[in-house]
Amino acid sequence: MKSFKQNSPPHPGELLLEFYLRPLNFSIEETAERLKVSRSCVDSLVNGRSGISASMANKLSKAFRTTPQYWLNMQANFDAV
């Protein structure tokens, strides 16, 4: 388990939940359908139990009109701590 330092970057799943799913009122199930992944995959991501792969970054970028690099950078920043 990671020990968190003060001011460490948040997990990308936390940002996905706070800045995308909640404002858009998307459930875990709806998000999974949009991304064409399982519910457990999205649940693991937003709860910080899994990270963002290149494949997931591509899916997220299409679903939320961002770039894959945006998501991969978040993951890299989180992993660097």
mmCIF file of N, CA, C and O in Angstrom:
data_model
loop_
_atom_site.group_PDB
_atom_site.id
_atom_site.type_symbol
_atom_site.label_atom_id
_atom_site.label_comp_id
_atom_site.label_asym_id
_atom_site.label_seq_id
_atom_site.Cartn_x
_atom_site.Cartn_y
_atom_site.Cartn_z
ATOM 1 N N MET A 1 0.840 -1.186 0.000
ATOM 2 C CA MET A 1 0.000 0.000 0.000
ATOM 3 C C MET A 1 0.880 1.242 0.000
ATOM 4 O O MET A 1 1.877 1.285 0.688
ATOM 5 N N LYS A 2 0.495 2.235 -0.755
ATOM 6 C CA LYS A 2 1.246 3.482 -0.836
ATOM 7 C C LYS A 2 1.035 4.306 0.414
ATOM 8 O O LYS A 2 -0.068 4.399 0.910
ATOM 9 N N SER A 3 2.109 4.894 0.922
ATOM 10 C CA SER A 3 1.918 5.867 1.986
ATOM 11 C C SER A 3 1.893 7.238 1.321
ATOM 12 O O SER A 3 2.729 7.539 0.468
ATOM 13 N N PHE A 4 0.928 8.030 1.686
ATOM 14 C CA PHE A 4 0.739 9.304 1.013
ATOM 15 C C PHE A 4 1.426 10.417 1.774
ATOM 16 O O PHE A 4 1.274 10.560 2.967
ATOM 17 N N LYS A 5 2.189 11.204 1.030
ATOM 18 C CA LYS A 5 2.807 12.391 1.579
ATOM 19 C C LYS A 5 1.824 13.535 1.423
ATOM 20 O O LYS A 5 0.971 13.520 0.540
ATOM 21 N N GLN A 6 2.004 14.538 2.278
ATOM 22 C CA GLN A 6 1.168 15.718 2.131
ATOM 23 C C GLN A 6 1.414 16.313 0.752
ATOM 24 O O GLN A 6 2.539 16.355 0.274
ATOM 25 N N ASN A 7 0.373 16.760 0.115
ATOM 26 C CA ASN A 7 0.417 17.373 -1.215
ATOM 27 C C ASN A 7 0.780 16.392 -2.322
ATOM 28 O O ASN A 7 1.218 16.795 -3.387
ATOM 29 N N SER A 8 0.627 15.095 -2.086
ATOM 30 C CA SER A 8 0.879 14.139 -3.160
ATOM 31 C C SER A 8 -0.257 14.217 -4.165
ATOM 32 O O SER A 8 -1.382 14.569 -3.822
ATOM 33 N N PRO A 9 0.035 13.904 -5.431
ATOM 34 C CA PRO A 9 -1.035 13.972 -6.437
ATOM 35 C C PRO A 9 -2.117 12.938 -6.153
ATOM 36 O O PRO A 9 -1.819 11.840 -5.684
ATOM 37 N N PRO A 10 -3.349 13.272 -6.449
ATOM 38 C CA PRO A 10 -4.437 12.313 -6.242
ATOM 39 C C PRO A 10 -4.376 11.188 -7.273
ATOM 40 O O PRO A 10 -3.784 11.340 -8.343
ATOM 41 N N HIS A 11 -5.003 10.099 -6.925
ATOM 42 C CA HIS A 11 -5.119 8.988 -7.870
ATOM 43 C C HIS A 11 -5.986 9.455 -9.042
ATOM 44 O O HIS A 11 -6.975 10.175 -8.848
ATOM 45 N N PRO A 12 -5.639 9.061 -10.271
ATOM 46 C CA PRO A 12 -6.438 9.481 -11.430
ATOM 47 C C PRO A 12 -7.914 9.085 -11.335
ATOM 48 O O PRO A 12 -8.787 9.794 -11.838
ATOM 49 N N GLY A 13 -8.198 7.978 -10.689
ATOM 50 C CA GLY A 13 -9.590 7.565 -10.525
ATOM 51 C C GLY A 13 -10.384 8.539 -9.674
ATOM 52 O O GLY A 13 -11.577 8.755 -9.896
ATOM 53 N N GLU A 14 -9.711 9.128 -8.684
ATOM 54 C CA GLU A 14 -10.366 10.130 -7.840
ATOM 55 C C GLU A 14 -10.720 11.356 -8.672
ATOM 56 O O GLU A 14 -11.815 11.917 -8.543
ATOM 57 N N LEU A 15 -9.815 11.752 -9.555
ATOM 58 C CA LEU A 15 -10.085 12.898 -10.430
ATOM 59 C C LEU A 15 -11.188 12.576 -11.443
ATOM 60 O O LEU A 15 -12.034 13.430 -11.730
ATOM 61 N N LEU A 16 -11.176 11.366 -11.962
ATOM 62 C CA LEU A 16 -12.237 10.933 -12.867
ATOM 63 C C LEU A 16 -13.593 11.066 -12.188
ATOM 64 O O LEU A 16 -14.543 11.609 -12.755
ATOM 65 N N LEU A 17 -13.669 10.596 -10.965
ATOM 66 C CA LEU A 17 -14.925 10.651 -10.216
ATOM 67 C C LEU A 17 -15.342 12.094 -9.920
ATOM 68 O O LEU A 17 -16.477 12.492 -10.207
ATOM 69 N N GLU A 18 -14.414 12.892 -9.384
ATOM 70 C CA GLU A 18 -14.745 14.249 -8.931
ATOM 71 C C GLU A 18 -14.994 15.250 -10.061
ATOM 72 O O GLU A 18 -15.831 16.127 -9.921
ATOM 73 N N PHE A 19 -14.240 15.124 -11.153
ATOM 74 C CA PHE A 19 -14.322 16.137 -12.206
ATOM 75 C C PHE A 19 -15.109 15.707 -13.439
ATOM 76 O O PHE A 19 -15.395 16.532 -14.305
ATOM 77 N N TYR A 20 -15.437 14.436 -13.525
ATOM 78 C CA TYR A 20 -16.172 13.956 -14.699
ATOM 79 C C TYR A 20 -17.468 13.241 -14.312
ATOM 80 O O TYR A 20 -18.542 13.656 -14.726
ATOM 81 N N LEU A 21 -17.358 12.168 -13.545
ATOM 82 C CA LEU A 21 -18.561 11.374 -13.283
ATOM 83 C C LEU A 21 -19.586 12.127 -12.445
ATOM 84 O O LEU A 21 -20.770 12.156 -12.807
ATOM 85 N N ARG A 22 -19.166 12.703 -11.331
ATOM 86 C CA ARG A 22 -20.136 13.419 -10.486
ATOM 87 C C ARG A 22 -20.750 14.624 -11.193
ATOM 88 O O ARG A 22 -21.984 14.758 -11.179
ATOM 89 N N PRO A 23 -19.954 15.515 -11.798
ATOM 90 C CA PRO A 23 -20.582 16.668 -12.472
ATOM 91 C C PRO A 23 -21.531 16.271 -13.610
ATOM 92 O O PRO A 23 -22.524 16.948 -13.856
ATOM 93 N N LEU A 24 -21.206 15.178 -14.297
ATOM 94 C CA LEU A 24 -22.058 14.721 -15.385
ATOM 95 C C LEU A 24 -23.171 13.788 -14.916
ATOM 96 O O LEU A 24 -23.979 13.331 -15.709
ATOM 97 N N ASN A 25 -23.161 13.505 -13.612
ATOM 98 C CA ASN A 25 -24.159 12.625 -13.001
ATOM 99 C C ASN A 25 -24.129 11.225 -13.630
ATOM 100 O O ASN A 25 -25.176 10.627 -13.872
ATOM 101 N N PHE A 26 -22.925 10.726 -13.925
ATOM 102 C CA PHE A 26 -22.755 9.384 -14.479
ATOM 103 C C PHE A 26 -22.547 8.391 -13.350
ATOM 104 O O PHE A 26 -21.729 8.624 -12.460
ATOM 105 N N SER A 27 -23.244 7.301 -13.403
ATOM 106 C CA SER A 27 -23.024 6.219 -12.444
ATOM 107 C C SER A 27 -21.838 5.370 -12.897
ATOM 108 O O SER A 27 -21.373 5.490 -14.041
ATOM 109 N N ILE A 28 -21.391 4.502 -12.019
ATOM 110 C CA ILE A 28 -20.320 3.565 -12.370
ATOM 111 C C ILE A 28 -20.788 2.692 -13.541
ATOM 112 O O ILE A 28 -20.042 2.441 -14.486
ATOM 113 N N GLU A 29 -22.034 2.256 -13.486
ATOM 114 C CA GLU A 29 -22.589 1.403 -14.537
ATOM 115 C C GLU A 29 -22.636 2.120 -15.884
ATOM 116 O O GLU A 29 -22.252 1.559 -16.911
ATOM 117 N N GLU A 30 -23.126 3.364 -15.882
ATOM 118 C CA GLU A 30 -23.196 4.136 -17.128
ATOM 119 C C GLU A 30 -21.806 4.367 -17.707
ATOM 120 O O GLU A 30 -21.609 4.275 -18.923
ATOM 121 N N THR A 31 -20.878 4.663 -16.834
ATOM 122 C CA THR A 31 -19.507 4.899 -17.284
ATOM 123 C C THR A 31 -18.921 3.637 -17.890
ATOM 124 O O THR A 31 -18.280 3.685 -18.946
ATOM 125 N N ALA A 32 -19.146 2.513 -17.250
ATOM 126 C CA ALA A 32 -18.646 1.233 -17.769
ATOM 127 C C ALA A 32 -19.224 0.959 -19.151
ATOM 128 O O ALA A 32 -18.501 0.527 -20.056
ATOM 129 N N GLU A 33 -20.502 1.230 -19.328
ATOM 130 C CA GLU A 33 -21.127 1.026 -20.636
ATOM 131 C C GLU A 33 -20.499 1.939 -21.689
ATOM 132 O O GLU A 33 -20.207 1.503 -22.796
ATOM 133 N N ARG A 34 -20.296 3.199 -21.346
ATOM 134 C CA ARG A 34 -19.700 4.157 -22.284
ATOM 135 C C ARG A 34 -18.278 3.762 -22.674
ATOM 136 O O ARG A 34 -17.867 3.954 -23.812
ATOM 137 N N LEU A 35 -17.537 3.238 -21.689
ATOM 138 C CA LEU A 35 -16.147 2.863 -21.940
ATOM 139 C C LEU A 35 -16.018 1.452 -22.514
ATOM 140 O O LEU A 35 -14.936 1.048 -22.911
ATOM 141 N N LYS A 36 -17.126 0.718 -22.499
ATOM 142 C CA LYS A 36 -17.136 -0.681 -22.961
ATOM 143 C C LYS A 36 -16.173 -1.552 -22.144
ATOM 144 O O LYS A 36 -15.361 -2.308 -22.677
ATOM 145 N N VAL A 37 -16.297 -1.377 -20.808
ATOM 146 C CA VAL A 37 -15.537 -2.187 -19.855
ATOM 147 C C VAL A 37 -16.506 -2.670 -18.790
ATOM 148 O O VAL A 37 -17.663 -2.235 -18.746
ATOM 149 N N SER A 38 -16.037 -3.523 -17.912
ATOM 150 C CA SER A 38 -16.904 -4.033 -16.850
ATOM 151 C C SER A 38 -17.102 -2.981 -15.761
ATOM 152 O O SER A 38 -16.293 -2.063 -15.598
ATOM 153 N N ARG A 39 -18.176 -3.153 -15.036
ATOM 154 C CA ARG A 39 -18.463 -2.284 -13.900
ATOM 155 C C ARG A 39 -17.322 -2.352 -12.893
ATOM 156 O O ARG A 39 -16.909 -1.342 -12.333
ATOM 157 N N SER A 40 -16.808 -3.562 -12.653
ATOM 158 C CA SER A 40 -15.739 -3.732 -11.663
ATOM 159 C C SER A 40 -14.463 -3.009 -12.089
ATOM 160 O O SER A 40 -13.704 -2.531 -11.248
ATOM 161 N N CYS A 41 -14.238 -2.896 -13.379
ATOM 162 C CA CYS A 41 -13.073 -2.172 -13.891
ATOM 163 C C CYS A 41 -13.162 -0.691 -13.517
ATOM 164 O O CYS A 41 -12.193 -0.105 -13.022
ATOM 165 N N VAL A 42 -14.311 -0.083 -13.737
ATOM 166 C CA VAL A 42 -14.504 1.329 -13.398
ATOM 167 C C VAL A 42 -14.492 1.510 -11.883
ATOM 168 O O VAL A 42 -13.873 2.448 -11.365
ATOM 169 N N ASP A 43 -15.116 0.609 -11.168
ATOM 170 C CA ASP A 43 -15.136 0.672 -9.710
ATOM 171 C C ASP A 43 -13.712 0.620 -9.148
ATOM 172 O O ASP A 43 -13.360 1.395 -8.258
ATOM 173 N N SER A 44 -12.897 -0.281 -9.669
ATOM 174 C CA SER A 44 -11.503 -0.393 -9.222
ATOM 175 C C SER A 44 -10.725 0.880 -9.513
ATOM 176 O O SER A 44 -9.899 1.312 -8.708
ATOM 177 N N LEU A 45 -10.996 1.476 -10.646
ATOM 178 C CA LEU A 45 -10.300 2.705 -11.022
ATOM 179 C C LEU A 45 -10.686 3.860 -10.103
ATOM 180 O O LEU A 45 -9.816 4.527 -9.538
ATOM 181 N N VAL A 46 -11.969 4.110 -9.918
ATOM 182 C CA VAL A 46 -12.384 5.265 -9.108
ATOM 183 C C VAL A 46 -12.073 5.066 -7.628
ATOM 184 O O VAL A 46 -11.969 6.047 -6.890
ATOM 185 N N ASN A 47 -11.883 3.838 -7.203
ATOM 186 C CA ASN A 47 -11.532 3.568 -5.809
ATOM 187 C C ASN A 47 -10.033 3.393 -5.603
ATOM 188 O O ASN A 47 -9.600 3.012 -4.517
ATOM 189 N N GLY A 48 -9.245 3.675 -6.644
ATOM 190 C CA GLY A 48 -7.803 3.674 -6.515
ATOM 191 C C GLY A 48 -7.146 2.318 -6.428
ATOM 192 O O GLY A 48 -5.988 2.204 -6.037
ATOM 193 N N ARG A 49 -7.863 1.269 -6.808
ATOM 194 C CA ARG A 49 -7.291 -0.084 -6.760
ATOM 195 C C ARG A 49 -6.632 -0.485 -8.070
ATOM 196 O O ARG A 49 -5.939 -1.491 -8.121
ATOM 197 N N SER A 50 -6.857 0.288 -9.122
ATOM 198 C CA SER A 50 -6.194 0.022 -10.398
ATOM 199 C C SER A 50 -5.801 1.351 -11.008
ATOM 200 O O SER A 50 -6.341 2.404 -10.660
ATOM 201 N N GLY A 51 -4.854 1.279 -11.908
ATOM 202 C CA GLY A 51 -4.369 2.487 -12.566
ATOM 203 C C GLY A 51 -4.899 2.599 -13.979
ATOM 204 O O GLY A 51 -5.704 1.783 -14.438
ATOM 205 N N ILE A 52 -4.422 3.607 -14.666
ATOM 206 C CA ILE A 52 -4.853 3.862 -16.037
ATOM 207 C C ILE A 52 -3.807 3.313 -16.996
ATOM 208 O O ILE A 52 -2.659 3.748 -16.995
ATOM 209 N N SER A 53 -4.234 2.358 -17.796
ATOM 210 C CA SER A 53 -3.381 1.770 -18.831
ATOM 211 C C SER A 53 -3.506 2.606 -20.097
ATOM 212 O O SER A 53 -4.373 3.486 -20.201
ATOM 213 N N ALA A 54 -2.679 2.311 -21.073
ATOM 214 C CA ALA A 54 -2.775 3.008 -22.359
ATOM 215 C C ALA A 54 -4.149 2.779 -22.989
ATOM 216 O O ALA A 54 -4.761 3.708 -23.538
ATOM 217 N N SER A 55 -4.637 1.561 -22.886
ATOM 218 C CA SER A 55 -5.955 1.241 -23.442
ATOM 219 C C SER A 55 -7.063 2.040 -22.751
ATOM 220 O O SER A 55 -7.942 2.611 -23.407
ATOM 221 N N MET A 56 -7.007 2.102 -21.428
ATOM 222 C CA MET A 56 -8.017 2.858 -20.685
ATOM 223 C C MET A 56 -7.885 4.349 -20.984
ATOM 224 O O MET A 56 -8.890 5.051 -21.104
ATOM 225 N N ALA A 57 -6.663 4.838 -21.120
ATOM 226 C CA ALA A 57 -6.456 6.252 -21.450
ATOM 227 C C ALA A 57 -7.122 6.593 -22.784
ATOM 228 O O ALA A 57 -7.730 7.654 -22.922
ATOM 229 N N ASN A 58 -7.017 5.694 -23.743
ATOM 230 C CA ASN A 58 -7.682 5.919 -25.037
ATOM 231 C C ASN A 58 -9.188 5.958 -24.883
ATOM 232 O O ASN A 58 -9.862 6.814 -25.474
ATOM 233 N N LYS A 59 -9.734 5.041 -24.101
ATOM 234 C CA LYS A 59 -11.191 5.004 -23.900
ATOM 235 C C LYS A 59 -11.675 6.251 -23.178
ATOM 236 O O LYS A 59 -12.692 6.840 -23.555
ATOM 237 N N LEU A 60 -10.945 6.655 -22.138
ATOM 238 C CA LEU A 60 -11.330 7.848 -21.380
ATOM 239 C C LEU A 60 -11.242 9.099 -22.253
ATOM 240 O O LEU A 60 -12.098 9.979 -22.165
ATOM 241 N N SER A 61 -10.217 9.169 -23.086
ATOM 242 C CA SER A 61 -10.053 10.358 -23.933
ATOM 243 C C SER A 61 -11.209 10.502 -24.921
ATOM 244 O O SER A 61 -11.678 11.613 -25.166
ATOM 245 N N LYS A 62 -11.674 9.391 -25.445
ATOM 246 C CA LYS A 62 -12.811 9.441 -26.372
ATOM 247 C C LYS A 62 -14.106 9.779 -25.642
ATOM 248 O O LYS A 62 -14.923 10.560 -26.134
ATOM 249 N N ALA A 63 -14.287 9.207 -24.466
ATOM 250 C CA ALA A 63 -15.528 9.414 -23.713
ATOM 251 C C ALA A 63 -15.654 10.830 -23.166
ATOM 252 O O ALA A 63 -16.756 11.370 -23.085
ATOM 253 N N PHE A 64 -14.519 11.429 -22.794
ATOM 254 C CA PHE A 64 -14.563 12.728 -22.125
ATOM 255 C C PHE A 64 -13.864 13.841 -22.897
ATOM 256 O O PHE A 64 -13.585 14.904 -22.348
ATOM 257 N N ARG A 65 -13.592 13.582 -24.183
ATOM 258 C CA ARG A 65 -13.017 14.593 -25.080
ATOM 259 C C ARG A 65 -11.751 15.229 -24.514
ATOM 260 O O ARG A 65 -11.626 16.450 -24.424
ATOM 261 N N THR A 66 -10.845 14.357 -24.125
ATOM 262 C CA THR A 66 -9.527 14.772 -23.663
ATOM 263 C C THR A 66 -8.514 14.079 -24.571
ATOM 264 O O THR A 66 -8.876 13.625 -25.651
ATOM 265 N N THR A 67 -7.292 13.973 -24.118
ATOM 266 C CA THR A 67 -6.288 13.209 -24.865
ATOM 267 C C THR A 67 -5.849 12.029 -24.013
ATOM 268 O O THR A 67 -5.930 12.089 -22.777
ATOM 269 N N PRO A 68 -5.350 10.973 -24.630
ATOM 270 C CA PRO A 68 -4.811 9.870 -23.846
ATOM 271 C C PRO A 68 -3.665 10.341 -22.952
ATOM 272 O O PRO A 68 -3.540 9.900 -21.801
ATOM 273 N N GLN A 69 -2.865 11.265 -23.453
ATOM 274 C CA GLN A 69 -1.728 11.758 -22.675
ATOM 275 C C GLN A 69 -2.164 12.430 -21.380
ATOM 276 O O GLN A 69 -1.482 12.345 -20.363
ATOM 277 N N TYR A 70 -3.293 13.093 -21.405
ATOM 278 C CA TYR A 70 -3.850 13.730 -20.209
ATOM 279 C C TYR A 70 -3.998 12.706 -19.089
ATOM 280 O O TYR A 70 -3.562 12.942 -17.959
ATOM 281 N N TRP A 71 -4.586 11.561 -19.399
ATOM 282 C CA TRP A 71 -4.806 10.510 -18.403
ATOM 283 C C TRP A 71 -3.509 9.812 -18.023
ATOM 284 O O TRP A 71 -3.278 9.503 -16.855
ATOM 285 N N LEU A 72 -2.657 9.564 -19.004
ATOM 286 C CA LEU A 72 -1.380 8.904 -18.722
ATOM 287 C C LEU A 72 -0.474 9.793 -17.877
ATOM 288 O O LEU A 72 0.251 9.292 -17.007
ATOM 289 N N ASN A 73 -0.527 11.098 -18.090
ATOM 290 C CA ASN A 73 0.254 12.017 -17.256
ATOM 291 C C ASN A 73 -0.229 11.998 -15.815
ATOM 292 O O ASN A 73 0.581 12.031 -14.888
ATOM 293 N N MET A 74 -1.541 11.953 -15.618
ATOM 294 C CA MET A 74 -2.078 11.859 -14.257
ATOM 295 C C MET A 74 -1.564 10.597 -13.575
ATOM 296 O O MET A 74 -1.163 10.639 -12.407
ATOM 297 N N GLN A 75 -1.584 9.493 -14.313
ATOM 298 C CA GLN A 75 -1.125 8.230 -13.735
ATOM 299 C C GLN A 75 0.370 8.300 -13.436
ATOM 300 O O GLN A 75 0.818 7.859 -12.369
ATOM 301 N N ALA A 76 1.149 8.854 -14.351
ATOM 302 C CA ALA A 76 2.590 8.971 -14.142
ATOM 303 C C ALA A 76 2.912 9.846 -12.936
ATOM 304 O O ALA A 76 3.803 9.513 -12.135
ATOM 305 N N ASN A 77 2.189 10.942 -12.780
ATOM 306 C CA ASN A 77 2.397 11.816 -11.619
ATOM 307 C C ASN A 77 2.072 11.106 -10.328
ATOM 308 O O ASN A 77 2.785 11.241 -9.332
ATOM 309 N N PHE A 78 1.011 10.335 -10.332
ATOM 310 C CA PHE A 78 0.630 9.573 -9.142
ATOM 311 C C PHE A 78 1.684 8.514 -8.823
ATOM 312 O O PHE A 78 2.081 8.354 -7.671
ATOM 313 N N ASP A 79 2.148 7.811 -9.854
ATOM 314 C CA ASP A 79 3.123 6.747 -9.661
ATOM 315 C C ASP A 79 4.491 7.261 -9.208
ATOM 316 O O ASP A 79 5.240 6.540 -8.562
ATOM 317 N N ALA A 80 4.811 8.500 -9.544
ATOM 318 C CA ALA A 80 6.125 9.050 -9.246
ATOM 319 C C ALA A 80 6.333 9.334 -7.745
ATOM 320 O O ALA A 80 7.464 9.498 -7.309
ATOM 321 N N VAL A 81 5.264 9.396 -6.992
ATOM 322 C CA VAL A 81 5.381 9.704 -5.556
ATOM 323 C C VAL A 81 5.761 8.479 -4.772
ATOM 324 O O VAL A 81 5.337 7.416 -4.960
#
